[in-house]
Tab-separated table of N, CA and C in Angstrom:
chain	number	residue	atom	x	y	z
A	1	MET	N	53.888	69.640	83.174
A	1	MET	CA	53.862	69.537	81.458
A	1	MET	C	52.778	69.025	81.320
A	2	THR	N	51.480	69.182	80.509
A	2	THR	CA	50.169	69.292	80.276
A	2	THR	C	50.073	67.465	80.076
A	3	ARG	N	49.476	66.668	79.737
A	3	ARG	CA	48.728	65.358	79.028
A	3	ARG	C	47.898	65.538	78.148
A	4	LEU	N	47.582	65.088	77.219
A	4	LEU	CA	46.174	65.722	76.390
A	4	LEU	C	46.613	64.192	75.235
A	5	THR	N	46.046	63.198	76.327
A	5	THR	CA	45.456	62.369	75.389
A	5	THR	C	43.801	61.776	74.557
A	6	GLY	N	43.369	61.566	73.659
A	6	GLY	CA	42.200	61.091	73.529
A	6	GLY	C	41.489	62.390	73.170
A	7	SER	N	39.755	61.758	73.491
A	7	SER	CA	39.071	63.343	72.918
A	7	SER	C	39.363	64.441	72.673
A	8	ALA	N	39.548	65.903	72.572
A	8	ALA	CA	40.048	67.155	72.892
A	8	ALA	C	39.153	68.456	71.926
A	9	LEU	N	39.218	68.683	72.280
A	9	LEU	CA	38.383	70.389	70.948
A	9	LEU	C	39.370	71.290	70.285
A	10	ARG	N	39.420	71.924	69.408
A	10	ARG	CA	39.883	72.139	68.821
A	10	ARG	C	39.384	73.963	68.406
A	11	VAL	N	39.938	74.634	68.936
A	11	VAL	CA	39.631	76.191	68.058
A	11	VAL	C	40.448	76.563	66.759
A	12	THR	N	39.742	77.459	66.397
A	12	THR	CA	40.977	77.959	64.732
A	12	THR	C	39.584	79.229	65.018
A	13	VAL	N	40.906	79.922	65.100
A	13	VAL	CA	40.605	81.629	64.837
A	13	VAL	C	41.172	81.830	63.095
A	14	PHE	N	40.195	82.854	62.972
A	14	PHE	CA	40.771	83.150	61.186
A	14	PHE	C	40.460	84.634	61.070
A	15	VAL	N	41.536	85.090	61.463
A	15	VAL	CA	42.012	86.764	60.936
A	15	VAL	C	42.962	86.584	60.019
A	16	GLY	N	42.865	88.608	60.310
A	16	GLY	CA	43.555	89.511	59.656
A	16	GLY	C	45.537	89.413	59.878
A	17	GLU	N	46.492	89.872	59.532
A	17	GLU	CA	47.159	89.233	60.082
A	17	GLU	C	47.686	90.565	60.381
A	18	ASN	N	47.376	91.677	59.485
A	18	ASN	CA	47.257	93.479	59.904
A	18	ASN	C	46.757	93.627	61.901
A	19	ASP	N	45.840	92.473	62.183
A	19	ASP	CA	44.694	92.959	63.538
A	19	ASP	C	45.488	92.739	64.223
A	20	THR	N	45.709	94.311	64.905
A	20	THR	CA	46.399	93.872	66.018
A	20	THR	C	45.254	93.923	67.465
A	21	TRP	N	45.882	93.886	68.452
A	21	TRP	CA	46.067	94.305	69.597
A	21	TRP	C	46.641	95.170	70.510
A	22	HIS	N	46.071	95.692	71.212
A	22	HIS	CA	47.008	97.371	71.870
A	22	HIS	C	48.421	97.584	70.977
A	23	ARG	N	48.246	96.895	69.448
A	23	ARG	CA	49.825	97.292	69.039
A	23	ARG	C	50.842	96.425	68.698
A	24	LYS	N	49.790	95.342	68.972
A	24	LYS	CA	50.486	93.954	68.675
A	24	LYS	C	49.888	92.743	67.642
A	25	PRO	N	50.366	92.343	67.442
A	25	PRO	CA	49.242	92.045	66.426
A	25	PRO	C	48.825	90.850	66.374
A	26	LEU	N	47.313	90.809	66.927
A	26	LEU	CA	46.456	89.529	67.245
A	26	LEU	C	46.747	88.430	67.518
A	27	TYR	N	47.166	87.556	66.758
A	27	TYR	CA	47.296	86.619	66.892
A	27	TYR	C	48.195	86.187	67.445
A	28	SER	N	49.138	87.428	67.425
A	28	SER	CA	50.583	87.254	68.780
A	28	SER	C	49.973	86.601	70.292
A	29	GLU	N	48.770	88.063	70.243
A	29	GLU	CA	47.659	88.135	71.629
A	29	GLU	C	47.610	86.781	71.538
A	30	ILE	N	47.005	86.407	71.189
A	30	ILE	CA	45.859	85.147	70.993
A	30	ILE	C	47.075	84.039	71.133
A	31	VAL	N	48.255	83.367	71.019
A	31	VAL	CA	49.110	82.489	71.165
A	31	VAL	C	49.544	82.802	72.821
A	32	HIS	N	49.813	84.428	73.140
A	32	HIS	CA	50.649	84.317	74.591
A	32	HIS	C	49.441	84.437	74.987
A	33	ARG	N	47.944	84.751	75.220
A	33	ARG	CA	47.674	84.359	76.438
A	33	ARG	C	46.531	82.910	76.287
A	34	ALA	N	46.862	82.030	74.947
A	34	ALA	CA	46.080	81.135	75.845
A	34	ALA	C	48.040	80.461	76.436
A	35	HIS	N	49.154	79.983	76.611
A	35	HIS	CA	50.118	79.815	76.725
A	35	HIS	C	49.405	80.004	78.818
A	36	ALA	N	49.504	81.652	78.595
A	36	ALA	CA	49.251	81.723	80.154
A	36	ALA	C	48.152	81.341	80.033
A	37	ALA	N	46.686	80.760	80.162
A	37	ALA	CA	45.897	79.506	80.114
A	37	ALA	C	46.801	77.913	80.891
A	38	GLY	N	47.728	77.981	80.371
A	38	GLY	CA	48.048	76.933	79.956
A	38	GLY	C	46.839	76.198	79.173
A	39	LEU	N	47.263	76.536	78.035
A	39	LEU	CA	46.368	75.493	77.155
A	39	LEU	C	47.603	74.722	76.870
A	40	ALA	N	47.181	73.283	76.038
A	40	ALA	CA	48.374	72.869	75.656
A	40	ALA	C	48.892	73.411	73.949
A	41	GLY	N	48.566	73.923	73.752
A	41	GLY	CA	49.075	74.048	72.843
A	41	GLY	C	48.377	75.465	71.550
A	42	ALA	N	49.461	76.091	70.669
A	42	ALA	CA	48.563	76.928	70.260
A	42	ALA	C	49.506	76.920	69.053
A	43	SER	N	49.191	77.285	68.201
A	43	SER	CA	50.566	77.489	66.493
A	43	SER	C	49.345	79.094	65.644
A	44	VAL	N	50.361	79.132	65.035
A	44	VAL	CA	49.337	80.756	63.731
A	44	VAL	C	49.779	80.143	62.788
A	45	PHE	N	49.122	79.928	61.501
A	45	PHE	CA	49.247	79.589	60.065
A	45	PHE	C	49.150	80.368	59.683
A	46	ARG	N	50.177	81.708	58.065
A	46	ARG	CA	49.701	82.461	56.866
A	46	ARG	C	49.477	81.601	56.426
A	47	GLY	N	48.449	82.113	55.781
A	47	GLY	CA	47.577	81.591	54.461
A	47	GLY	C	48.132	82.482	53.623
A	48	VAL	N	47.496	81.640	52.108
A	48	VAL	CA	48.247	83.513	51.252
A	48	VAL	C	47.497	83.499	50.509
A	49	GLU	N	45.912	82.932	51.248
A	49	GLU	CA	44.819	83.273	49.949
A	49	GLU	C	43.638	84.119	50.699
A	50	GLY	N	42.698	84.556	50.939
A	50	GLY	CA	41.453	83.769	51.539
A	50	GLY	C	40.847	85.409	51.077
A	51	PHE	N	39.111	84.900	51.436
A	51	PHE	CA	38.860	86.189	52.103
A	51	PHE	C	37.727	85.836	52.876
A	52	GLY	N	37.249	86.476	53.859
A	52	GLY	CA	36.119	86.388	54.417
A	52	GLY	C	35.108	87.202	55.063
A	53	ALA	N	34.508	87.974	55.665
A	53	ALA	CA	32.355	88.240	56.133
A	53	ALA	C	33.086	89.297	54.811
A	54	SER	N	34.705	90.496	54.983
A	54	SER	CA	34.237	91.629	54.179
A	54	SER	C	34.170	90.862	52.630
A	55	SER	N	34.308	89.999	52.409
A	55	SER	CA	34.156	89.959	50.818
A	55	SER	C	35.348	90.238	49.899
A	56	ARG	N	36.429	90.641	50.210
A	56	ARG	CA	37.994	91.271	49.943
A	56	ARG	C	38.819	89.862	49.901
A	57	ILE	N	38.935	89.556	48.546
A	57	ILE	CA	40.160	88.548	48.940
A	57	ILE	C	41.358	89.307	48.808
A	58	HIS	N	41.875	88.189	49.342
A	58	HIS	CA	43.111	88.958	49.901
A	58	HIS	C	44.163	88.040	49.495
A	59	THR	N	44.973	87.868	48.936
A	59	THR	CA	46.216	87.322	48.329
A	59	THR	C	47.768	87.893	48.313
A	60	SER	N	49.011	86.629	48.239
A	60	SER	CA	49.845	87.490	48.533
A	60	SER	C	50.364	86.816	46.408
A	61	ARG	N	49.753	86.724	45.516
A	61	ARG	CA	49.799	86.583	44.098
A	61	ARG	C	49.513	87.709	44.165
A	62	LEU	N	49.270	88.924	44.795
A	62	LEU	CA	49.289	90.117	43.640
A	62	LEU	C	49.560	91.418	44.887
A	63	LEU	N	50.737	91.958	44.460
A	63	LEU	CA	51.263	92.660	45.808
A	63	LEU	C	50.862	93.705	46.260
A	64	SER	N	50.514	94.735	45.665
A	64	SER	CA	48.542	95.868	46.333
A	64	SER	C	48.229	95.053	47.582
A	65	LEU	N	47.759	93.680	47.816
A	65	LEU	CA	46.831	93.096	48.299
A	65	LEU	C	46.792	91.910	49.019
A	66	SER	N	48.615	92.030	49.154
A	66	SER	CA	49.332	91.187	50.095
A	66	SER	C	49.727	91.668	51.266
A	67	GLU	N	49.152	92.757	51.793
A	67	GLU	CA	49.160	93.174	53.015
A	67	GLU	C	48.992	92.545	54.070
A	68	ASP	N	47.598	91.901	53.876
A	68	ASP	CA	46.741	91.656	54.813
A	68	ASP	C	46.495	89.840	54.808
A	69	LEU	N	47.026	89.335	54.828
A	69	LEU	CA	46.579	88.052	54.642
A	69	LEU	C	46.217	86.980	55.124
A	70	PRO	N	45.428	86.020	54.866
A	70	PRO	CA	44.719	85.538	56.085
A	70	PRO	C	45.096	84.909	57.711
A	71	VAL	N	45.494	84.704	58.712
A	71	VAL	CA	46.371	83.595	59.563
A	71	VAL	C	45.247	82.949	60.314
A	72	ALA	N	45.367	81.451	60.721
A	72	ALA	CA	44.925	81.154	60.962
A	72	ALA	C	45.820	80.264	62.696
A	73	ILE	N	44.931	80.799	63.877
A	73	ILE	CA	45.574	79.811	65.469
A	73	ILE	C	44.614	78.824	65.154
A	74	VAL	N	45.030	78.373	65.725
A	74	VAL	CA	44.264	76.202	66.318
A	74	VAL	C	45.425	76.333	67.634
A	75	ILE	N	44.249	76.094	68.197
A	75	ILE	CA	44.828	75.541	69.650
A	75	ILE	C	43.513	74.368	69.849
A	76	VAL	N	44.401	73.477	70.619
A	76	VAL	CA	43.788	72.588	71.320
A	76	VAL	C	44.513	72.050	72.920
A	77	ASP	N	43.296	71.246	72.822
A	77	ASP	CA	42.853	71.337	74.288
A	77	ASP	C	41.515	70.645	75.066
A	78	THR	N	41.050	70.383	76.016
A	78	THR	CA	40.010	69.459	75.972
A	78	THR	C	39.025	69.998	76.356
A	79	ASP	N	38.002	70.341	76.000
A	79	ASP	CA	37.113	70.941	76.170
A	79	ASP	C	36.835	71.904	77.561
A	80	GLU	N	37.025	71.270	78.307
A	80	GLU	CA	36.468	72.505	79.315
A	80	GLU	C	37.797	73.421	79.659
A	81	ARG	N	38.909	72.834	78.825
A	81	ARG	CA	40.049	74.338	78.870
A	81	ARG	C	39.355	74.715	77.737
A	82	VAL	N	39.441	74.808	76.933
A	82	VAL	CA	39.392	74.894	75.406
A	82	VAL	C	38.057	76.676	76.057
A	83	ARG	N	36.554	75.753	76.156
A	83	ARG	CA	36.071	76.541	76.706
A	83	ARG	C	36.178	77.430	77.663
A	84	ALA	N	36.902	77.239	78.546
A	84	ALA	CA	37.104	78.497	79.577
A	84	ALA	C	38.078	79.480	79.195
A	85	PHE	N	38.461	78.771	78.050
A	85	PHE	CA	39.745	79.750	76.781
A	85	PHE	C	38.012	81.180	76.015
A	86	LEU	N	37.072	80.658	75.651
A	86	LEU	CA	36.415	81.093	74.972
A	86	LEU	C	35.518	82.946	75.182
A	87	PRO	N	35.852	82.479	76.747
A	87	PRO	CA	35.211	85.029	76.933
A	87	PRO	C	37.333	85.345	76.551
A	88	GLN	N	37.945	85.193	76.967
A	88	GLN	CA	39.083	85.553	75.842
A	88	GLN	C	38.924	85.532	74.312
A	89	LEU	N	38.640	84.887	74.036
A	89	LEU	CA	38.844	84.774	72.239
A	89	LEU	C	37.703	85.963	71.611
A	90	ASP	N	36.982	85.791	72.145
A	90	ASP	CA	35.375	86.898	72.377
A	90	ASP	C	35.946	88.301	72.811
A	91	ALA	N	36.634	87.947	73.422
A	91	ALA	CA	37.075	90.013	73.974
A	91	ALA	C	37.945	90.567	72.926
A	92	LEU	N	38.354	89.838	72.342
A	92	LEU	CA	39.880	90.306	71.872
A	92	LEU	C	39.951	89.855	69.853
A	93	VAL	N	39.540	89.346	69.400
A	93	VAL	CA	38.337	89.067	68.381
A	93	VAL	C	37.462	89.798	67.846
A	94	THR	N	37.207	91.009	67.422
A	94	THR	CA	36.322	92.081	66.754
A	94	THR	C	35.849	91.863	65.758
A	95	GLU	N	36.565	90.816	64.482
A	95	GLU	CA	36.239	91.533	63.188
A	95	GLU	C	37.401	89.683	63.301
A	96	GLY	N	36.209	88.836	62.242
A	96	GLY	CA	37.588	87.103	61.879
A	96	GLY	C	36.030	86.482	62.317
A	97	LEU	N	36.372	84.961	62.418
A	97	LEU	CA	35.682	83.180	62.425
A	97	LEU	C	36.516	82.751	63.261
A	98	VAL	N	35.927	82.558	64.789
A	98	VAL	CA	36.447	81.475	65.018
A	98	VAL	C	35.251	79.885	65.072
A	99	ILE	N	36.267	79.628	65.176
A	99	ILE	CA	35.675	77.849	65.114
A	99	ILE	C	35.658	76.737	65.962
A	100	LEU	N	34.813	75.987	66.458
A	100	LEU	CA	35.571	74.555	67.598
A	100	LEU	C	35.437	73.597	66.791
A	101	ASP	N	35.939	71.956	67.064
A	101	ASP	CA	36.090	71.395	66.275
A	101	ASP	C	35.949	69.802	67.150
A	102	ASP	N	35.773	68.708	67.111
A	102	ASP	CA	35.490	68.062	68.225
A	102	ASP	C	36.984	67.447	67.762
A	103	CYS	N	38.064	67.096	67.968
A	103	CYS	CA	38.960	66.510	67.370
A	103	CYS	C	39.428	64.828	68.935
A	104	GLU	N	40.787	64.320	68.212
A	104	GLU	CA	40.994	63.425	69.269
A	104	GLU	C	42.914	63.107	69.006
A	105	VAL	N	42.844	63.494	70.203
A	105	VAL	CA	44.833	63.566	70.037
A	105	VAL	C	45.320	62.243	70.489
A	106	ILE	N	45.865	62.181	69.526
A	106	ILE	CA	46.795	60.827	69.459
A	106	ILE	C	48.051	60.207	69.732
A	107	ARG	N	48.809	61.676	69.326
A	107	ARG	CA	49.749	61.895	70.229
A	107	ARG	C	50.289	63.279	70.620
A	108	TYR	N	50.766	63.418	71.516
A	108	TYR	CA	51.336	64.808	72.308
A	108	TYR	C	52.942	64.447	72.984
A	109	VAL	N	53.615	64.984	71.971
A	109	VAL	CA	55.017	64.351	73.243
A	109	VAL	C	55.486	66.004	72.742
A	110	GLY	N	56.014	65.964	73.176
A	110	GLY	CA	57.221	67.490	73.944
A	110	GLY	C	58.765	67.381	73.355
A	111	ARG	N	59.301	68.062	73.231
A	111	ARG	CA	61.322	67.579	72.481
A	111	ARG	C	61.612	66.774	73.692
A	112	ASP	N	61.615	67.030	74.606
A	112	ASP	CA	61.965	66.856	76.457
A	112	ASP	C	61.608	65.661	77.271
A	113	THR	N	59.901	65.599	76.393
A	113	THR	CA	59.346	64.480	77.558
A	113	THR	C	58.961	62.895	77.246
A	114	GLU	N	60.092	62.401	75.686
A	114	GLU	CA	59.813	61.484	76.009
A	114	GLU	C	61.737	60.661	76.241
A	115	PRO	N	61.492	59.393	77.075
A	115	PRO	CA	63.014	58.963	77.053
A	115	PRO	C	63.726	58.564	76.508
A	116	ALA	N	64.926	59.004	75.441
A	116	ALA	CA	65.189	59.327	74.911
A	116	ALA	C	65.951	57.193	74.567
A	117	GLY	N	65.770	56.765	73.229
A	117	GLY	CA	65.443	55.630	72.404
A	117	GLY	C	64.497	54.943	72.576
A	118	ASP	N	63.518	55.324	73.549
A	118	ASP	CA	61.608	54.996	72.604
A	118	ASP	C	61.966	54.874	71.536
A	119	PRO	N	61.149	53.781	71.196
A	119	PRO	CA	61.045	52.423	69.592
A	119	PRO	C	59.934	54.031	68.901
A	120	GLY	N	59.791	54.867	69.415
A	120	GLY	CA	58.646	55.285	68.552
A	120	GLY	C	59.394	57.178	68.335
A	121	THR	N	59.986	57.794	69.134
A	121	THR	CA	60.908	59.171	68.388
A	121	THR	C	61.961	58.702	67.714
A	122	ASP	N	62.669	60.268	67.489
A	122	ASP	CA	63.471	59.640	66.220
A	122	ASP	C	65.193	59.751	66.727
A	123	ALA	N	64.853	59.402	68.295
A	123	ALA	CA	66.103	59.846	69.091
A	123	ALA	C	67.301	58.819	68.223
A	124	GLY	N	68.778	59.366	68.022
A	124	GLY	CA	69.822	58.897	67.637
A	124	GLY	C	69.878	59.538	66.354
A	125	LYS	N	68.792	59.666	65.395
A	125	LYS	CA	68.453	60.590	64.564
A	125	LYS	C	68.923	61.927	64.112
A	126	THR	N	69.691	62.823	62.941
A	126	THR	CA	70.274	63.525	63.361
A	126	THR	C	69.570	64.987	62.591
A	127	ASP	N	69.191	65.570	63.718
A	127	ASP	CA	67.550	66.619	62.671
A	127	ASP	C	68.474	67.800	61.296
A	128	THR	N	68.470	68.553	61.116
A	128	THR	CA	68.333	69.479	60.143
A	128	THR	C	70.021	70.668	59.732
A	129	GLU	N	70.459	70.216	60.750
A	129	GLU	CA	71.940	70.326	60.998
A	129	GLU	C	72.736	69.826	61.431
A	130	GLY	N	72.321	68.122	61.090
A	130	GLY	CA	73.463	66.662	61.343
A	130	GLY	C	73.623	67.119	63.170
A	131	LYS	N	72.878	67.674	63.540
A	131	LYS	CA	73.524	67.301	64.991
A	131	LYS	C	72.631	66.559	65.210
A	132	LYS	N	73.097	66.057	66.449
A	132	LYS	CA	72.738	64.244	66.813
A	132	LYS	C	71.013	64.695	67.899
A	133	ARG	N	69.874	64.492	67.848
A	133	ARG	CA	68.656	63.225	68.723
A	133	ARG	C	69.605	62.989	69.864
A	134	LEU	N	68.845	63.801	71.043
A	134	LEU	CA	68.935	62.694	71.876
A	134	LEU	C	67.277	62.604	72.764
């Protein structure tokens, strides 16, 4: 289990949802490689509208332009681990934008990593399906 608190580095990758790597969605390849590299976490967010270096606006509002919406892949870990992962991103991202931001991790806890009943958790509450959380 990865523990992460304090200073960290966030890398955000902006690509199109139709971008691929060997017939697989590029965002999926990036997330799976980040996982294989042991990074603390990665998430993909689908945009509803945007444009990039091509200056073409992609939007979900117009049916004809909604085929290649922007996606952002956000990865957070220590400075050293993120920078070690950058060569993989360099090889994968042929079109898009990759940015780095310093950030501070306040809380990083998985579902099964905190003891039940800890005051900072929502143990005992119910989830969206009405099941008790442990």
